[in-house]
PDB file of C-alpha atoms in Angstrom:
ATOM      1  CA  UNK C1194     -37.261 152.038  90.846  1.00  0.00           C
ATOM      2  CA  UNK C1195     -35.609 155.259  92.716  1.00  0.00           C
ATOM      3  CA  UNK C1196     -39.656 155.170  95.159  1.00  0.00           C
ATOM      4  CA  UNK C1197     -39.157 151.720  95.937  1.00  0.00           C
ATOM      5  CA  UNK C1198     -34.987 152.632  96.553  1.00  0.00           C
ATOM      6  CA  UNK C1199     -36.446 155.319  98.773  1.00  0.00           C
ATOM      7  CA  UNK C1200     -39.095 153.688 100.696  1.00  0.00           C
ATOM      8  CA  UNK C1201     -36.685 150.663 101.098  1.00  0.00           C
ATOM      9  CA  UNK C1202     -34.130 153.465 102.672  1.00  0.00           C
ATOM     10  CA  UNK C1203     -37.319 155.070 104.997  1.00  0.00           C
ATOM     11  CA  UNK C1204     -37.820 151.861 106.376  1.00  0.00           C
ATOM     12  CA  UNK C1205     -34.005 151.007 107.543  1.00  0.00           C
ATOM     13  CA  UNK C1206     -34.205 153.638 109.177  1.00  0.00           C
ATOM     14  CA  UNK C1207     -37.147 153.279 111.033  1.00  0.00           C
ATOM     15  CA  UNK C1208     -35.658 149.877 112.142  1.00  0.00           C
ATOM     16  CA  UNK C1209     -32.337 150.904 113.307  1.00  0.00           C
ATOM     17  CA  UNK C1210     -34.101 154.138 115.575  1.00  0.00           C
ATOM     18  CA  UNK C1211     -36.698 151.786 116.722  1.00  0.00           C
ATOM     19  CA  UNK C1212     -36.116 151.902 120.630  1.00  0.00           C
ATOM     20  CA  UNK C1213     -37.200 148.088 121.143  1.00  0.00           C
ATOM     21  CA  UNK C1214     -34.378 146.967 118.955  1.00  0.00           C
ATOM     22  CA  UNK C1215     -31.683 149.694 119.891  1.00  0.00           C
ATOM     23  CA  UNK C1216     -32.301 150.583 123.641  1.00  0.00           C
ATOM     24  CA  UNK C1217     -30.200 148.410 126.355  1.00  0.00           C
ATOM     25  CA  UNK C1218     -31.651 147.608 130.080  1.00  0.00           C
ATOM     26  CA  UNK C1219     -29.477 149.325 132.382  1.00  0.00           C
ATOM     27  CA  UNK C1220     -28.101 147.792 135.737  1.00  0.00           C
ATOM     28  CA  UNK C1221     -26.204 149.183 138.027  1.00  0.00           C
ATOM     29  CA  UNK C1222     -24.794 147.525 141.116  1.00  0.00           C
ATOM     30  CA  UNK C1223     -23.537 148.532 144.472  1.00  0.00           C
ATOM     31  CA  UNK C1224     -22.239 146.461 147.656  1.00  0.00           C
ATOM     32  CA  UNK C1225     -20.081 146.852 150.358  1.00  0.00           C
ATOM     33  CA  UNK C1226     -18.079 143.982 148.705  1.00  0.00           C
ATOM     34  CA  UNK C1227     -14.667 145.985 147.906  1.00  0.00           C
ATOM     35  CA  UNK C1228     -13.007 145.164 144.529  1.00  0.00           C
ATOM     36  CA  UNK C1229     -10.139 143.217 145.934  1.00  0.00           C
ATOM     37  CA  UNK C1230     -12.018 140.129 144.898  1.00  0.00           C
ATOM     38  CA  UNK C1231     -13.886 138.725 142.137  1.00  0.00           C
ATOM     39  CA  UNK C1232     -17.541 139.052 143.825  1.00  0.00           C
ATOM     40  CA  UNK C1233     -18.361 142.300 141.842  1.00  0.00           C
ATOM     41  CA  UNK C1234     -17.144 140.708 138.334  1.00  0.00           C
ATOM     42  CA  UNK C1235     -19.550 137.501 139.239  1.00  0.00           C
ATOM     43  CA  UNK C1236     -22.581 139.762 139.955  1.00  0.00           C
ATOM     44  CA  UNK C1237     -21.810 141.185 136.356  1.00  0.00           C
ATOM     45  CA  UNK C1238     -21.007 137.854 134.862  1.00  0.00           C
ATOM     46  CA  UNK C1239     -24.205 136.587 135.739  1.00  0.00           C
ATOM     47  CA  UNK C1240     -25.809 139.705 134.132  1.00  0.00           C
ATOM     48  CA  UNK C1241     -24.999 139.095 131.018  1.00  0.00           C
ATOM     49  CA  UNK C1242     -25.239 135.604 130.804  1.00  0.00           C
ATOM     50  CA  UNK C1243     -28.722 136.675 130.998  1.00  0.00           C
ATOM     51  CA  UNK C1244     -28.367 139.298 128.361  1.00  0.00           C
ATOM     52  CA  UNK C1245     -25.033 140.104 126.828  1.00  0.00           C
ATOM     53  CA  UNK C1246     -26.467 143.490 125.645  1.00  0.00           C
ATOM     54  CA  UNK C1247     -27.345 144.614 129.182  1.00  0.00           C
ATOM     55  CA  UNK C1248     -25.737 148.165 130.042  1.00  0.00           C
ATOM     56  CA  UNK C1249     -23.818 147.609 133.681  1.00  0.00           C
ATOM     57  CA  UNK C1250     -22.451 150.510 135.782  1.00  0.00           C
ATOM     58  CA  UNK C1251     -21.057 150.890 139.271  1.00  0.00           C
ATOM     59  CA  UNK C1252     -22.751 153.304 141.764  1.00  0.00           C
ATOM     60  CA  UNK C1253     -20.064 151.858 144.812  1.00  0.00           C
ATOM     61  CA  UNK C1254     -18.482 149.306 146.266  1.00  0.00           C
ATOM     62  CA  UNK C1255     -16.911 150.986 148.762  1.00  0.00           C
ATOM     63  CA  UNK C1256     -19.982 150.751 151.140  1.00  0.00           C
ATOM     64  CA  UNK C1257     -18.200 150.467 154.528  1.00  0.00           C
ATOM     65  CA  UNK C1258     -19.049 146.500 155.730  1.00  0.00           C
ATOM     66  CA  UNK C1259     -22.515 145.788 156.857  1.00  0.00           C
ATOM     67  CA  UNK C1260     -23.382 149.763 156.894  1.00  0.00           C
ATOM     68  CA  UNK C1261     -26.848 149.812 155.707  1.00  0.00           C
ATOM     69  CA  UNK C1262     -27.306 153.245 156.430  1.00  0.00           C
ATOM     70  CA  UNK C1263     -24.743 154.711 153.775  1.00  0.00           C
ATOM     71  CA  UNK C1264     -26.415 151.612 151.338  1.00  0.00           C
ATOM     72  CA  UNK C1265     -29.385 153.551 151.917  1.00  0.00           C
ATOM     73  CA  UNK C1266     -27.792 157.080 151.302  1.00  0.00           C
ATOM     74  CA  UNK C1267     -25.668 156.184 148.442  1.00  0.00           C
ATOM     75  CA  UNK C1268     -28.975 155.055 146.533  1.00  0.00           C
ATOM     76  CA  UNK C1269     -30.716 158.479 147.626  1.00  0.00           C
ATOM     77  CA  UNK C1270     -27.624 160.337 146.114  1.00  0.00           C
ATOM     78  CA  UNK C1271     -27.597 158.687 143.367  1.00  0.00           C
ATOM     79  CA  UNK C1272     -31.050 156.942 141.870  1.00  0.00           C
ATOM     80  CA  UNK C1273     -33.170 160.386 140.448  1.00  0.00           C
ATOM     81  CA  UNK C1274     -30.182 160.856 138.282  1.00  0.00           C
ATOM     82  CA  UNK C1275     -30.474 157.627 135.968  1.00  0.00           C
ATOM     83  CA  UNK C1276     -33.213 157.301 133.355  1.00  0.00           C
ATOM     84  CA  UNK C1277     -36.518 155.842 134.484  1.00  0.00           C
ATOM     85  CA  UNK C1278     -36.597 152.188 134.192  1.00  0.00           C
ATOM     86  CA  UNK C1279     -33.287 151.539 135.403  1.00  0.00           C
ATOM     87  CA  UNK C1280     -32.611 148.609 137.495  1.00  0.00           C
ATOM     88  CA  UNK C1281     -30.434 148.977 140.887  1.00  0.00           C
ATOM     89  CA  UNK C1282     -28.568 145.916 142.607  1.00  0.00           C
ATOM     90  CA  UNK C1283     -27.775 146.891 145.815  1.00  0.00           C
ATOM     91  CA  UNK C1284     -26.301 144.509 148.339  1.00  0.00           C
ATOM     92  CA  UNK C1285     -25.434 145.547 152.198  1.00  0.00           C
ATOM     93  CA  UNK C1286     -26.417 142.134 153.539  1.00  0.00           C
ATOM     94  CA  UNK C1287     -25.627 140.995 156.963  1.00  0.00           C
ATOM     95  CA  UNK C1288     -28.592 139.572 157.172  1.00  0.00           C
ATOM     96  CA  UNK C1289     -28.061 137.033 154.079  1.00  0.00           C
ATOM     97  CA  UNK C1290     -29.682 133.606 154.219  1.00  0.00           C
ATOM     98  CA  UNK C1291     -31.880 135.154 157.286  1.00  0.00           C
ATOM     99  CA  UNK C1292     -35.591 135.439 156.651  1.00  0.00           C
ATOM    100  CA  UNK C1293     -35.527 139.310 155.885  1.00  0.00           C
ATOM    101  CA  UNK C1294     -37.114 139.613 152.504  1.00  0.00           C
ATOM    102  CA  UNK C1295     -35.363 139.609 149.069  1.00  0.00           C
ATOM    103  CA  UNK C1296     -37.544 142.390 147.471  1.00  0.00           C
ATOM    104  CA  UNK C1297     -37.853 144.668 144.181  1.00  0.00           C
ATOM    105  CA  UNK C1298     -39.133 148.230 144.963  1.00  0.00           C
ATOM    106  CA  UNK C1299     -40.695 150.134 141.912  1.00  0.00           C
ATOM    107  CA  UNK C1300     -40.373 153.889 142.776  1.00  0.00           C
ATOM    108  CA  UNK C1301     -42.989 156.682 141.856  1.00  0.00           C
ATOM    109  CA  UNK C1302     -40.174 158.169 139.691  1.00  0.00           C
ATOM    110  CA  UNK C1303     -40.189 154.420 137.737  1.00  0.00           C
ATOM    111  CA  UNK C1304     -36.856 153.130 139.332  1.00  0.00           C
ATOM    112  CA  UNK C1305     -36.047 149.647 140.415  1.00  0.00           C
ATOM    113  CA  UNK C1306     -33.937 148.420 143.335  1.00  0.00           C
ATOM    114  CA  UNK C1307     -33.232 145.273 143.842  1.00  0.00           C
ATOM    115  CA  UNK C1308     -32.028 144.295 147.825  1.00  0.00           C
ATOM    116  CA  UNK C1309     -32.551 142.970 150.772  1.00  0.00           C
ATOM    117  CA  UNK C1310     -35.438 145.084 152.926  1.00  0.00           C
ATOM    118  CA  UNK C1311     -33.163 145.524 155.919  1.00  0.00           C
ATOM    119  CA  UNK C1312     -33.366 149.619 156.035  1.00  0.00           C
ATOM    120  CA  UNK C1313     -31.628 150.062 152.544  1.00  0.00           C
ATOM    121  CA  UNK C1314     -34.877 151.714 150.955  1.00  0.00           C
ATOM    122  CA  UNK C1315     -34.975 153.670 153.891  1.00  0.00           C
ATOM    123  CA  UNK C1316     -34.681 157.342 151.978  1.00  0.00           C
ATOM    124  CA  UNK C1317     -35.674 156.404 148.460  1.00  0.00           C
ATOM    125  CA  UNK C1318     -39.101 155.412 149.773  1.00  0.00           C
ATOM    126  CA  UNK C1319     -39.182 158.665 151.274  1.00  0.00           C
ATOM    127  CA  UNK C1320     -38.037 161.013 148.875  1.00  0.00           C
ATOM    128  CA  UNK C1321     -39.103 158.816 146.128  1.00  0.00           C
ATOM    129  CA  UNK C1322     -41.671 157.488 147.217  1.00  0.00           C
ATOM    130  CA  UNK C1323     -43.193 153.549 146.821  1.00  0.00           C
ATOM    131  CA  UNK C1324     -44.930 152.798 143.663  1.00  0.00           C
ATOM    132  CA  UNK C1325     -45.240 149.021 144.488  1.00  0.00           C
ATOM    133  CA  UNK C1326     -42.774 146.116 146.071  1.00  0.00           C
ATOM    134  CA  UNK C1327     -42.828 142.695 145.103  1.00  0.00           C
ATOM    135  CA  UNK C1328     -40.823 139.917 146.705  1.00  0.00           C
ATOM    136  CA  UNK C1329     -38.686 137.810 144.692  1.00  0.00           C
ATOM    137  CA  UNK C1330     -39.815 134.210 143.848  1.00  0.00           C
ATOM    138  CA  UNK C1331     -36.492 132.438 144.210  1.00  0.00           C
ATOM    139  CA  UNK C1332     -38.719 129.277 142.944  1.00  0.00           C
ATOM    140  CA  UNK C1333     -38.326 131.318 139.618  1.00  0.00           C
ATOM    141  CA  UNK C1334     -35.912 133.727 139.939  1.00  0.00           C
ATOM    142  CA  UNK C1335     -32.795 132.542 140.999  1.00  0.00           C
ATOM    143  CA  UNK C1336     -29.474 131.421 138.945  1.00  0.00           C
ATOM    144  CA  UNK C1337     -30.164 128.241 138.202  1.00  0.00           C
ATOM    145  CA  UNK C1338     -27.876 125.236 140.366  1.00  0.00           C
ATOM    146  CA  UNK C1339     -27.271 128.095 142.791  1.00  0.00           C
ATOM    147  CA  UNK C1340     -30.045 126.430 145.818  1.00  0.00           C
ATOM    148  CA  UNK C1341     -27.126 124.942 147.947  1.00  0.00           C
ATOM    149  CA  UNK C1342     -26.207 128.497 148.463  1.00  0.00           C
ATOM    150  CA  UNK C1343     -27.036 130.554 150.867  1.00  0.00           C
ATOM    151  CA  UNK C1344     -24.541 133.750 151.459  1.00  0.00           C
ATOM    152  CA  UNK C1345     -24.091 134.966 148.115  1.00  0.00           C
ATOM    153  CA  UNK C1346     -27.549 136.097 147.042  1.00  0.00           C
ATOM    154  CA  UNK C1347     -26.671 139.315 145.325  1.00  0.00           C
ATOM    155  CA  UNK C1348     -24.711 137.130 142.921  1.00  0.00           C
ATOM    156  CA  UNK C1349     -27.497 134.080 142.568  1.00  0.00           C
ATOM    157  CA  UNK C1350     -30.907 136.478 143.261  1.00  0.00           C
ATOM    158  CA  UNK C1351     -30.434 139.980 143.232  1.00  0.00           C
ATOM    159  CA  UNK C1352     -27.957 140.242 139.763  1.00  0.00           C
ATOM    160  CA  UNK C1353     -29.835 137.231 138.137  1.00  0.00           C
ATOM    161  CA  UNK C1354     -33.807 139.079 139.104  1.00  0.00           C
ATOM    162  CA  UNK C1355     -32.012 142.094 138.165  1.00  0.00           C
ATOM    163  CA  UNK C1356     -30.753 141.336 134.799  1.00  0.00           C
ATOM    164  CA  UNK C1357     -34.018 139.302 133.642  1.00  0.00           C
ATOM    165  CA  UNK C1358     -36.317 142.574 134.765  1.00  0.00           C
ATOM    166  CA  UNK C1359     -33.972 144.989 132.681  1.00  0.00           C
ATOM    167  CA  UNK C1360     -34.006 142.529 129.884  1.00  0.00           C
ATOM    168  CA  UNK C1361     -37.786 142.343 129.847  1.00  0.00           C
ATOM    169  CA  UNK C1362     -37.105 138.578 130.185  1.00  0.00           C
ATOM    170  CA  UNK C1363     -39.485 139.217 132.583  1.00  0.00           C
ATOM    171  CA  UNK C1364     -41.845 141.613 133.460  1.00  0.00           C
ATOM    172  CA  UNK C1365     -42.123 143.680 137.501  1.00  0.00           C
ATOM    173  CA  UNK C1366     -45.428 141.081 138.026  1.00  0.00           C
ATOM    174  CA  UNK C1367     -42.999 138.098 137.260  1.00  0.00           C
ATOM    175  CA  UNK C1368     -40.524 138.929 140.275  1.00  0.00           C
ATOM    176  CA  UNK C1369     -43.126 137.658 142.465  1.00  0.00           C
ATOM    177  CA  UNK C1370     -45.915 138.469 144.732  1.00  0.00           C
ATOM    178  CA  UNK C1371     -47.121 141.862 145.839  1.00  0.00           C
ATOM    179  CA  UNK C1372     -46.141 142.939 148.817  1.00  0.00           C
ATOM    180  CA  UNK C1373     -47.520 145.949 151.514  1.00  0.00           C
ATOM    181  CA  UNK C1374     -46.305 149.462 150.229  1.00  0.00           C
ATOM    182  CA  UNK C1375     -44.340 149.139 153.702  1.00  0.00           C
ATOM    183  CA  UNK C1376     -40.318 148.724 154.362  1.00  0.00           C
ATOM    184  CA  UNK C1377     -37.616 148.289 157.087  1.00  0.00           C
ATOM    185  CA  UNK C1378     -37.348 151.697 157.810  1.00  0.00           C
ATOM    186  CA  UNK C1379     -33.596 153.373 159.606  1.00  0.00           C
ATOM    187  CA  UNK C1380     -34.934 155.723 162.602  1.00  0.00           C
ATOM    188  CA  UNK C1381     -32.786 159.526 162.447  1.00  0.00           C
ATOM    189  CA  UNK C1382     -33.238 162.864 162.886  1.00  0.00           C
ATOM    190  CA  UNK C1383     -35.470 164.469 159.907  1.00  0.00           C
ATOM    191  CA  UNK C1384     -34.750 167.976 159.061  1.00  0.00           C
ATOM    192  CA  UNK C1385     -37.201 170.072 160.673  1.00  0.00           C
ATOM    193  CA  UNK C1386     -37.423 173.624 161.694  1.00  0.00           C
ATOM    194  CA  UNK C1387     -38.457 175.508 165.094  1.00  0.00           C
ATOM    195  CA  UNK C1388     -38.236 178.346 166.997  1.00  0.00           C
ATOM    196  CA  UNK C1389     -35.117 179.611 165.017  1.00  0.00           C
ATOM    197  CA  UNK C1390     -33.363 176.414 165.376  1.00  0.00           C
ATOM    198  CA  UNK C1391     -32.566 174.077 162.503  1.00  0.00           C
ATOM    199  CA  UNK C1392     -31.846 170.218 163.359  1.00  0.00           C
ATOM    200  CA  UNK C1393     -30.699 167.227 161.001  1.00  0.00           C
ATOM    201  CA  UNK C1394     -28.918 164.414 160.872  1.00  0.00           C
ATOM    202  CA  UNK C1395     -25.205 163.598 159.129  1.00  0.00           C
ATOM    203  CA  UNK C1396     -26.152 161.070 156.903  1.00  0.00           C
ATOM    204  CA  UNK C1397     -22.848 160.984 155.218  1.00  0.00           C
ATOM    205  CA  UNK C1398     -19.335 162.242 155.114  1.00  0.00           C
ATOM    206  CA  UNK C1399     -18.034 163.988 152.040  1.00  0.00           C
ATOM    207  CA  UNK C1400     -15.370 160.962 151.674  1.00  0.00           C
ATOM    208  CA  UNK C1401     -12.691 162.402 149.853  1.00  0.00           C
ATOM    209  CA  UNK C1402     -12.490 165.306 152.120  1.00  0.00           C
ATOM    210  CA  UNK C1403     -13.744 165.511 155.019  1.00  0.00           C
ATOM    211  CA  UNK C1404     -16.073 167.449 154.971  1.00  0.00           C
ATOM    212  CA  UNK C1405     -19.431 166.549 156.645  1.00  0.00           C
ATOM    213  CA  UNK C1406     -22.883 166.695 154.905  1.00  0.00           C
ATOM    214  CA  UNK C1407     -26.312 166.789 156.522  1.00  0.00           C
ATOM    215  CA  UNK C1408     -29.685 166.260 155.163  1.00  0.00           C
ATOM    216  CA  UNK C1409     -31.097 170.405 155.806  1.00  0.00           C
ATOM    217  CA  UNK C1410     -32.062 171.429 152.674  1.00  0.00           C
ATOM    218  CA  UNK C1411     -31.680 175.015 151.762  1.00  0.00           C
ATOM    219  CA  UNK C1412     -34.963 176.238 152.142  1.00  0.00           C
ATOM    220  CA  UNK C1413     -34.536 175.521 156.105  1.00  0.00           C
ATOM    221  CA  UNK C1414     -31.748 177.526 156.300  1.00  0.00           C
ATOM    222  CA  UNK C1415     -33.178 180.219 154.389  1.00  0.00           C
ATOM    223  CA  UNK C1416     -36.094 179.942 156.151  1.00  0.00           C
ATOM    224  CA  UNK C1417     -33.306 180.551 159.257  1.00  0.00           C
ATOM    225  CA  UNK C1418     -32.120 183.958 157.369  1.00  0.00           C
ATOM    226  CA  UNK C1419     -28.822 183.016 157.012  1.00  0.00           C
ATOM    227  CA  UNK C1420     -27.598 184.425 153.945  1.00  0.00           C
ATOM    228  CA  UNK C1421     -23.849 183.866 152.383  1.00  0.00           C
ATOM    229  CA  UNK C1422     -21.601 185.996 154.603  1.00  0.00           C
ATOM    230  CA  UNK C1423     -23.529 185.745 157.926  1.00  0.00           C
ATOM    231  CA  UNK C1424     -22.326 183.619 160.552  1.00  0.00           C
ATOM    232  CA  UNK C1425     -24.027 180.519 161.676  1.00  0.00           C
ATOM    233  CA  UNK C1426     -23.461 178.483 165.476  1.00  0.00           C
ATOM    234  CA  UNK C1427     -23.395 175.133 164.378  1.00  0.00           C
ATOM    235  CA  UNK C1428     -23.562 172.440 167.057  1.00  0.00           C
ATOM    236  CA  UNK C1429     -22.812 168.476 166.349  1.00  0.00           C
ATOM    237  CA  UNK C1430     -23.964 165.899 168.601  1.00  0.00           C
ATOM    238  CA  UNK C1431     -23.418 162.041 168.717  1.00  0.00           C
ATOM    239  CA  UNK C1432     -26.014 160.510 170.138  1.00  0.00           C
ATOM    240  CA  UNK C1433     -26.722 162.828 173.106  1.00  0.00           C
ATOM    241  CA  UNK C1434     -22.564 163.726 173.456  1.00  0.00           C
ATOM    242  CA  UNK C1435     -22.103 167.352 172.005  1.00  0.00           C
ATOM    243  CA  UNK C1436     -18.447 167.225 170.196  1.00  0.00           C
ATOM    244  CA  UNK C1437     -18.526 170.407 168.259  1.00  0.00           C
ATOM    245  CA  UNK C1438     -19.942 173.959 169.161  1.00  0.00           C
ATOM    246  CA  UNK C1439     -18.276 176.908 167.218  1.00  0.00           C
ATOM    247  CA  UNK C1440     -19.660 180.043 165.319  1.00  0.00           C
ATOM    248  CA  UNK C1441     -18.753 179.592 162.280  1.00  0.00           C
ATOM    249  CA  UNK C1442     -19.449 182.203 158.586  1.00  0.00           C
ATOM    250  CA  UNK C1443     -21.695 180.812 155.371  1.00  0.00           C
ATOM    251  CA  UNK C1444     -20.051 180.465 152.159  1.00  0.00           C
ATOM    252  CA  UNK C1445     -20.846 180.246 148.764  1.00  0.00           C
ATOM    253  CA  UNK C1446     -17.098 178.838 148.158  1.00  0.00           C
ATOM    254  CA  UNK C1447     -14.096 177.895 149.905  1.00  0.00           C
ATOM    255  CA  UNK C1448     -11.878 180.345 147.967  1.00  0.00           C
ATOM    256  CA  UNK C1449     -13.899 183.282 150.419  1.00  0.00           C
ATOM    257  CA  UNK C1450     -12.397 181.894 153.554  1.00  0.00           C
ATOM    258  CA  UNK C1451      -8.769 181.627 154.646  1.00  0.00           C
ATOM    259  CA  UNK C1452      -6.977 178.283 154.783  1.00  0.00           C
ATOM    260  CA  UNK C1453      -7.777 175.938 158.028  1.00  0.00           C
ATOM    261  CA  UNK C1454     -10.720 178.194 158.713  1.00  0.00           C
ATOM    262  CA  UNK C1455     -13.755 175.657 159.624  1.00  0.00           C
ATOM    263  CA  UNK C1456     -16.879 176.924 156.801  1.00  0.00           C
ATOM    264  CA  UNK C1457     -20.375 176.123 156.325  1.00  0.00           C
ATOM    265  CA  UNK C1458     -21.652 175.691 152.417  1.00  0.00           C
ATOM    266  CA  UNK C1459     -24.240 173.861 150.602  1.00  0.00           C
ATOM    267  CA  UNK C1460     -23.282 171.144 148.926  1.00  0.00           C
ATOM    268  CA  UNK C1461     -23.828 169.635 145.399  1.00  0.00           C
ATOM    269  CA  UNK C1462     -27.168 168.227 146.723  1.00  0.00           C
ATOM    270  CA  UNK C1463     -28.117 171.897 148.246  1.00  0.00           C
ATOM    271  CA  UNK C1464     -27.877 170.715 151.885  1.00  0.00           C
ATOM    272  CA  UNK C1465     -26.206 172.597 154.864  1.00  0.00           C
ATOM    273  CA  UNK C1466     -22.708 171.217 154.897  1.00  0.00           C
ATOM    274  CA  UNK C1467     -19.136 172.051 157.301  1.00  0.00           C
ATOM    275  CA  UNK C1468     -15.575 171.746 156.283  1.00  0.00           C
ATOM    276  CA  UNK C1469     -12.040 173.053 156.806  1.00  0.00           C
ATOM    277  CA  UNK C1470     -10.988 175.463 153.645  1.00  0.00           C
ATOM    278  CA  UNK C1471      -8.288 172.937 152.660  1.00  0.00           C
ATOM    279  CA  UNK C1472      -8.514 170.494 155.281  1.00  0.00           C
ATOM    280  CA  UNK C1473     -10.307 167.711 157.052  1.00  0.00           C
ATOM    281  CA  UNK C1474     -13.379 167.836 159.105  1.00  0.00           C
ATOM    282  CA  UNK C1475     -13.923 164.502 160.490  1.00  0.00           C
ATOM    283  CA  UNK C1476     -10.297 163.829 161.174  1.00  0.00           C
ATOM    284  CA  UNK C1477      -9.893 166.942 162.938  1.00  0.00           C
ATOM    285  CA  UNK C1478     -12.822 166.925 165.216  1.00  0.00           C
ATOM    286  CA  UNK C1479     -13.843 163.480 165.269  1.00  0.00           C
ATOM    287  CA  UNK C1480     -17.256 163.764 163.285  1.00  0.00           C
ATOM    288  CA  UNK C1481     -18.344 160.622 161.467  1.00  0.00           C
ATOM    289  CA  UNK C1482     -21.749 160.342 160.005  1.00  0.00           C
ATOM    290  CA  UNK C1483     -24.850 157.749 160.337  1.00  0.00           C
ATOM    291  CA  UNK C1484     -28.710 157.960 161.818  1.00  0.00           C
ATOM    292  CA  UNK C1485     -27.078 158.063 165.615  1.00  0.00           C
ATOM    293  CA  UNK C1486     -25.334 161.585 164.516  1.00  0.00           C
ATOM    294  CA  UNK C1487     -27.704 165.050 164.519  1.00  0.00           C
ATOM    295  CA  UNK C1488     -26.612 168.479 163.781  1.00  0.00           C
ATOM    296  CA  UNK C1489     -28.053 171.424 165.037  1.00  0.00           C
ATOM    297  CA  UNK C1490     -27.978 175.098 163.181  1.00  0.00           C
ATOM    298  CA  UNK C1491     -29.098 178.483 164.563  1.00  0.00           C
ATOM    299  CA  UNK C1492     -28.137 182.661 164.535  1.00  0.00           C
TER     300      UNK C1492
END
């Protein structure tokens, strides 16, 4: 009686560990919708009505309106930190009801984003890298009664496709047909190195503060020789305007520099970065951030 108690005990447990039973799909959206509405809640409600055990988060919806370049940073910022197999709505979508393509990329690090190829997958194909696309098949995959219309596709494609791929209602073949590994790719300034000069691009503006990012990694400024302490001449053009030149010293934190000094640092992503100690960057100097803005760095 107490083996067959025992093995009866073993086996609960196995069931209630068992990953296929236990694990949720995760989904997480992001849009340049706002929250002042109820667009965001409808993208969700039509998650679950697919699967109520679905696991939904929020990357943004603060995307400024029809800025597919921050879409396409936001998702770079934020995708390699979320387990593989996650599924990412994200919906910047000026285009909607055009004939761009409604796609599903599949990353190399086993990621899925679901949006329209407009320049969004701009930096996760490159950093990521494209394990296979697939266009959605809105024949199959689409909320159903939804056909009459046509500017609200991350609620009746993108959430719906989403939701049914993260609930294995269907599998990454069943989205729809294979596609190129090719996207709508945003033209900027890579990082690059030459000649003791450093050049980038701002992708994005440290929101909160001010304070103004750029996509050189580290290793390009170490490969500059600028250690903390050492001053760096840090030049910002817009387009082909120059609207900041100044010599400023490296930090490893804004406590080693007096208040209103202007600083460079690496940020939280370990890319050459330039704020005021306790104030505002962009404000101050008029610096604002997309794939029309470079920076340049040098001794």
């Amino acid at each position: 009686m107490m083996q067959r108690l025992y093995s009866l005990a073993v086996m609960l447990v196995l069931v209630l560990a068992s990953p296929t039973k236990a694990q949720k799909g995760i989904v997480v959206f992001q849009s340049d919708f706002g929250l002042k509405d109820g667009a965001v809640s409808a993208m969700k409600g039509v998650a679950l009505g697919v699967s109520p055990t679905l696991k939904l988060e929020d990357l943004t919806h603060e995307i400024p309106a029809y800025n597919i370049w921050e879409a396409a940073y936001r998702l770079y910022q934020t995708v390699p930190y979320y387990p593989k197999g996650t599924v990412f709505v994200s919906v910047c979508d000026p285009g909607v009801g055009t004939e761009r393509k409604s796609v599903v990329m599949l990353t190399k690090s086993g990621h899925y984003i679901v949006t329209p190829d407009n320049g969004t997958l701009t930096l996760l194909a490159e950093h990521l890298g494209i394990a296979e696309i697939r266009q959605i098949d809105e024949a199959i995959n689409r909320l159903r009664n939804s056909g009459a219309s046509y500017t609200f596709h991350g609620r009746d494609v993108y959430a719906y496709t989403a939701a049914r791929l993260a609930a294995r209602t269907i599998t990454f073949q069943q989205v729809g047909p294979k596609l190129p590994a090719q996207i709508v790719k945003l033209d900027y300034q890579r990082a690059e190195y030459s000649n003791g000069v450093v050049k980038g691009n701002i992708p994005v503006l440290d929101v909160q503060y001010g304070n103004v990012w750029s996509n050189i990694p580290r290793t390009l400024i170490d490969q500059l020789g600028v250690k903390p302490g050492a001053s760096v001449r840090v030049q910002i053009f817009h387009g082909d305007t120059s609207l900041y030149v100044k010599t400023v010293r490296m930090v490893n934190t804004f406590g080693e520099a007096p208040l209103g000094d202007d600083v460079a640092y690496m940020n939280s992503l370990l890319n050459f970065s330039i704020a005021v100690n306790q104030g505002n960057f962009s404000e101050k100097y008029k610096v604002f951030s997309g794939p029309d803005w470079r920076i340049v760095v040098s001794k």
